[in-house]
Each structure stands twice: as structure tokens, then as C-alpha cells.
Short mmCIF file of C-alpha atoms in Angstrom, two decimals:
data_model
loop_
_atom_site.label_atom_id
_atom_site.label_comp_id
_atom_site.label_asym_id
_atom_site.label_seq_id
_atom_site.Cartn_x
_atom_site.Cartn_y
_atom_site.Cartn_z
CA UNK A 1 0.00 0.00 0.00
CA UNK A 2 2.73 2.40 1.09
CA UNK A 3 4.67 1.14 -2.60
CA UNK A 4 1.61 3.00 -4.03
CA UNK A 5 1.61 6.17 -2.50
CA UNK A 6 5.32 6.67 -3.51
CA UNK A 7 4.38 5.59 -6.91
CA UNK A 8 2.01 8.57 -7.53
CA UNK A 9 4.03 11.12 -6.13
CA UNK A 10 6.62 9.74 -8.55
CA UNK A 11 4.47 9.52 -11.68
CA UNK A 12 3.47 13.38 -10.97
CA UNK A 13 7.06 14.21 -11.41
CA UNK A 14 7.18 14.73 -15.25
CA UNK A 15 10.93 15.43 -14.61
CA UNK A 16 11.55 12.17 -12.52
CA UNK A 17 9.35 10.02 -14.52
CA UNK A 18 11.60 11.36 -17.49
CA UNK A 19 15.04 10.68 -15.63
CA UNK A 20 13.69 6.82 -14.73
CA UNK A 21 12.98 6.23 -18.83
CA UNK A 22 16.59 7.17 -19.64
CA UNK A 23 17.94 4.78 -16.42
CA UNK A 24 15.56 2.30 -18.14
CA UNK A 25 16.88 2.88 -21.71
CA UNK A 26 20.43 3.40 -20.63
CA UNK A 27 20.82 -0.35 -20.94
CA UNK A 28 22.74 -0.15 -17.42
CA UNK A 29 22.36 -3.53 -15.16
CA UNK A 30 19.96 -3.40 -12.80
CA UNK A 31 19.87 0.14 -12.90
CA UNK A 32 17.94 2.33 -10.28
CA UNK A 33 17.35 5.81 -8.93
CA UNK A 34 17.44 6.29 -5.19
CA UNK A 35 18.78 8.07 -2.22
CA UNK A 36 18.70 11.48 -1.72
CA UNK A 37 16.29 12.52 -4.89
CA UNK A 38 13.63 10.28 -3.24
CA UNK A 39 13.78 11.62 -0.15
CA UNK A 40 13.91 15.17 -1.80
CA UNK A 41 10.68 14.62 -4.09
CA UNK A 42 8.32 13.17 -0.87
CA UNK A 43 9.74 15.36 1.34
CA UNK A 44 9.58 18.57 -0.73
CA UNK A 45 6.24 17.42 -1.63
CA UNK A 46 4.70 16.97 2.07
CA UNK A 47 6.89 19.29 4.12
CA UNK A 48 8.85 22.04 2.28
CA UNK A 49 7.76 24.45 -1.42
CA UNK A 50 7.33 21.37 -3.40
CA UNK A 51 9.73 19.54 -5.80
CA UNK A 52 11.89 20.87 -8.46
CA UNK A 53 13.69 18.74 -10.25
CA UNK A 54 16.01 20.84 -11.44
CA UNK A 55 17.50 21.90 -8.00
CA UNK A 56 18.61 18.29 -7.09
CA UNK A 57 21.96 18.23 -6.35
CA UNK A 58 22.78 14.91 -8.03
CA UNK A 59 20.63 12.32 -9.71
CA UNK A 60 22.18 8.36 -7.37
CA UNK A 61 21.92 5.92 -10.12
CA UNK A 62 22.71 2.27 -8.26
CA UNK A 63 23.20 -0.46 -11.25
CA UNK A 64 25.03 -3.68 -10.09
CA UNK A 65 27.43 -5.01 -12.71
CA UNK A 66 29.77 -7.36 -11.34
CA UNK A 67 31.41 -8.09 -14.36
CA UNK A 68 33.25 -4.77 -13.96
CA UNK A 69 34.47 -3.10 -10.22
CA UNK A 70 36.29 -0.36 -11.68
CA UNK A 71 36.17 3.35 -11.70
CA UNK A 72 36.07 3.74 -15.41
CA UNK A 73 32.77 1.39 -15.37
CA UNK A 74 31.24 3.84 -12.82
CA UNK A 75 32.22 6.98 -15.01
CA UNK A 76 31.42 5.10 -18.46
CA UNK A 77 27.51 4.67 -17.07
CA UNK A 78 27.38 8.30 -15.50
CA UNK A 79 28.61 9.21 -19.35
CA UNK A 80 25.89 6.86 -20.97
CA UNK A 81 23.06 8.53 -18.71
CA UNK A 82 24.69 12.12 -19.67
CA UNK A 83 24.41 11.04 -23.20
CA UNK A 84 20.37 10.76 -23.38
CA UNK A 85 20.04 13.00 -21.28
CA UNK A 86 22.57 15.93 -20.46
CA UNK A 87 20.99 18.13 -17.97
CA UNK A 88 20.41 16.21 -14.39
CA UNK A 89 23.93 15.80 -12.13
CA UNK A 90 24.02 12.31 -13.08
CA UNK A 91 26.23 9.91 -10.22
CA UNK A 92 25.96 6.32 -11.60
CA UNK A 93 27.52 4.10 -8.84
CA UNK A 94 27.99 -0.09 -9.43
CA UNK A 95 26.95 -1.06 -6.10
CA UNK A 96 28.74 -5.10 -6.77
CA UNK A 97 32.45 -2.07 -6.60
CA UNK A 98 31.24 -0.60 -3.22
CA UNK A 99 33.34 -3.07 -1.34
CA UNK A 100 36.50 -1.98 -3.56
CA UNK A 101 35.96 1.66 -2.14
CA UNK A 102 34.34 2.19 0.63
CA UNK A 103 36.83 1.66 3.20
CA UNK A 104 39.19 4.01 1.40
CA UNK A 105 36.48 6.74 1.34
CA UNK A 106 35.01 6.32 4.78
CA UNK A 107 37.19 5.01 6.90
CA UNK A 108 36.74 1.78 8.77
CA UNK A 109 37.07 -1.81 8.10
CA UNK A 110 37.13 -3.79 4.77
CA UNK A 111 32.73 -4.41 3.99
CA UNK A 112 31.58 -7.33 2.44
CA UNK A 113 30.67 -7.18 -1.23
CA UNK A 114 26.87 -6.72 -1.82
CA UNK A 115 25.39 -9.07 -3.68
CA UNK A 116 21.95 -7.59 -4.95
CA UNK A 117 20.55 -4.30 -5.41
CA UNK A 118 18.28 -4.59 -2.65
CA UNK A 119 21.64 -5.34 -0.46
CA UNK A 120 22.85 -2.34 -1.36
CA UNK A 121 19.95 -0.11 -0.63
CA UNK A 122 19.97 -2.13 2.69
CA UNK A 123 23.23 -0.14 3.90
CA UNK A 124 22.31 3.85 2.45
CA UNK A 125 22.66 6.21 5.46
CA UNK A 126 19.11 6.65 6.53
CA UNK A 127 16.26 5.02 6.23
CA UNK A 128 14.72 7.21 4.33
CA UNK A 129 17.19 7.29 1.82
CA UNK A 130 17.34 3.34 1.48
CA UNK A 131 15.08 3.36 -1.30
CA UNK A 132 15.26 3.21 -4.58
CA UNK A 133 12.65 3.00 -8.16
CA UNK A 134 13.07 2.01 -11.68
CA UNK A 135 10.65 1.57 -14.50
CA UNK A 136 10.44 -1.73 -15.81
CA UNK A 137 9.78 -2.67 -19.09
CA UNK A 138 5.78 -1.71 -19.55
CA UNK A 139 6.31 1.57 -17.83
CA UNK A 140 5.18 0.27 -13.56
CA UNK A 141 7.22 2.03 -11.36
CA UNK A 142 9.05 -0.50 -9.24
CA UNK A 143 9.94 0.07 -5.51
CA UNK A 144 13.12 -1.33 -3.83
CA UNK A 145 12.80 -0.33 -0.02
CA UNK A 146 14.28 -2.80 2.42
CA UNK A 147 13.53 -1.62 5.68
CA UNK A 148 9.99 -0.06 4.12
CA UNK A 149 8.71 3.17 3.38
CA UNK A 150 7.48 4.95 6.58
CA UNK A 151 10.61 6.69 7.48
CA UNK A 152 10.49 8.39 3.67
CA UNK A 153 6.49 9.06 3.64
CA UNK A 154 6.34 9.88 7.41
CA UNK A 155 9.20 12.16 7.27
CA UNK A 156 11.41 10.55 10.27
CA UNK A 157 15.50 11.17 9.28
CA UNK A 158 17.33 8.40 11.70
CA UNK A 159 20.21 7.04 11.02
CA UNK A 160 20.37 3.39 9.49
CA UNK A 161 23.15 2.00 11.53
CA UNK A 162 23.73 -0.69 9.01
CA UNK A 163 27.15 0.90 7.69
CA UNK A 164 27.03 3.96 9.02
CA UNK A 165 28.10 5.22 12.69
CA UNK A 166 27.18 7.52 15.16
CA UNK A 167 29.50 10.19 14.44
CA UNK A 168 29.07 9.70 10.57
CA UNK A 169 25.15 10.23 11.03
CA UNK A 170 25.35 13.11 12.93
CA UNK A 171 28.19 15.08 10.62
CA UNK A 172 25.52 13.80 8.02
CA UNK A 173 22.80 15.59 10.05
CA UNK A 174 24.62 18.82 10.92
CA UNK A 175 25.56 19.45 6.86
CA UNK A 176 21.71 18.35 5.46
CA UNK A 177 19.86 20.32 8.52
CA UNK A 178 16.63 18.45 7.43
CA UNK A 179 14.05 20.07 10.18
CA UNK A 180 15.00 23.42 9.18
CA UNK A 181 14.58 22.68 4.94
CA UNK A 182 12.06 20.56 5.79
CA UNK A 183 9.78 21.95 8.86
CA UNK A 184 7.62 18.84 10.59
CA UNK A 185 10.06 16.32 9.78
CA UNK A 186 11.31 14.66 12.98
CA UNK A 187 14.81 13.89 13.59
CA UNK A 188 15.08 11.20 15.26
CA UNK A 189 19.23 10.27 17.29
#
């Protein structure tokens, strides 16, 4: 039920629905849009001046391809999407690479490689970001949201401790400052 009211606010996003079709026809594996433009749209939507598009600061494109871990892969699929379509910030990220990086970039020890989309989603900061769509082939709107939707249509930011700590979560929370962009969201630490 909650899969459908994400859905319409979705499909009323002319701009989104348009950046999911070129994910779609990108040919990428497995490709999806998630993260931060999700939690953007809804929360935009329900608790701030409604959505623009246009101000997102980058488009998360999760495709899992792990025929390929490098760097170049993730830049050659960023390039594809920027090829259809050259105006959103594209960031296409292979989530099967995340192990290969992640340690390097945020400190800590060596994670596991993920083996699935939905594994991947399973570790994104907050709850409300661990979601992620993609059109399939007749034009549904599929949802990938592993620990479910309320956090991102209730507006609750907490911190999903999967893979990310404490002190992480709250530098995340200090920079984003979501009760003051997004008044009646509760922050919950």
C-alpha cells in the first residue's frame, strides 16, 4: 500500500518520470534511482515548497554489474546517462564495486561485497534514503525499499546503523539540517 503512494508522487514528477525512462533505456544492469532525490521529491512534496527537479543536487543511479568493479565502469555509465540525457547531475555508482571503495572513502574496516541491489539499498545512510525506483519494461514504477517506506512518507530522518556510525550520522545531520529545509520532519538520534 505504502509502494503505491510513492508511486504517484513519482508519476506526478514529469521530470523524474523522465530521468527513470533514460535509467531504463540506458541499458545499465539493474539500474535504479534512489537516495537522496527520493527523499527530496516526498519530502519537498509533504513538508517544504514542493519539488523541483532541477534543483537536485545529483541524480544516485545504483546499477550492479559485477562483471566490472572499476572506476572507469562507474564513469562510463554516469557518461551513458549524460548522453540521453545531459541536464540532471548524473552519479551512476555499481553497487557489486562498493566493497573496492568504501573503506578508502570512509574510513573503517574492509565491507563485504553486496550481492543484490536490494543489499545495497539495505546499507544507504538513513532510512529514508534506502530506497530506490526504476521503471520496468511496460512503464510500472518498481519500488526497492528494504527496511519499508514509513521513514520516507512519514518524514522521520534516523540514522540506518547498518554501515554507518554515530559520528558519521550526525556530521551527516549537521551538513543536510533536514528540520530546518524541511519543517515537521522529525529527527530522530
Amino acid at each position: 500500500m505504502r509502494d503505491d503512494d510513492l508511486r504517484g508522487l513519482v508519476g506526478a514528477s514529469q521530470p523524474l518520470m523522465r530521468a527513470l525512462r533514460t535509467v531504463r533505456d540506458s541499458g545499465l544492469p539493474d539500474a535504479w534511482i534512489g537516495a537522496g532525490v527520493l527523499r527530496d521529491l516526498v519530502w519537498d512534496q509533504r513538508y517544504g515548497h514542493g519539488f523541483d527537479f532541477s534543483q537536485a543536487r545529483d541524480i544516485d543511479v545504483a546499477f550492479f554489474d559485477p562483471t566490472d568493479l572499476t572506476r572507469a565502469n562507474d564513469e562510463h555509465a554516469t557518461g551513458r546517462l549524460t548522453a540521453i540525457w545531459p541536464g540532471p547531475p548524473w552519479e551512476a555508482k555499481n553497487q557489486a564495486a562498493v566493497h573496492t571503495w568504501y573503506p578508502a572513502r570512509f574510513g573503517g574496516d574492509a565491507v563485504p561485497a553486496l550481492r543484490s541491489i536490494a543489499d545495497a539499498v539495505a546499507t544507504w545512510p538513513e532510512y529514508a534514503t534506502a530506497v530506490a525506483i526504476r521503471l520496468d519494461a511496460d512503464g510500472r514504477i518498481a519500488v526497492c525499499a528494504p527496511h519499508g517506506l514509513d521513514d520516507l512518507l512519514d518524514g522521520i530522518w534516523q540514522c540506518n546503523p547498518t554501515r554507518v556510525s554515530l559520528v558519521v550520522s550526525a556530521q551527516r545531520l549537521a551538513r543536510q539540517r533536514p528540520a530546518d529545509r524541511w519543517p515537521g520532519v522529525r529527527v530522530l538520534t
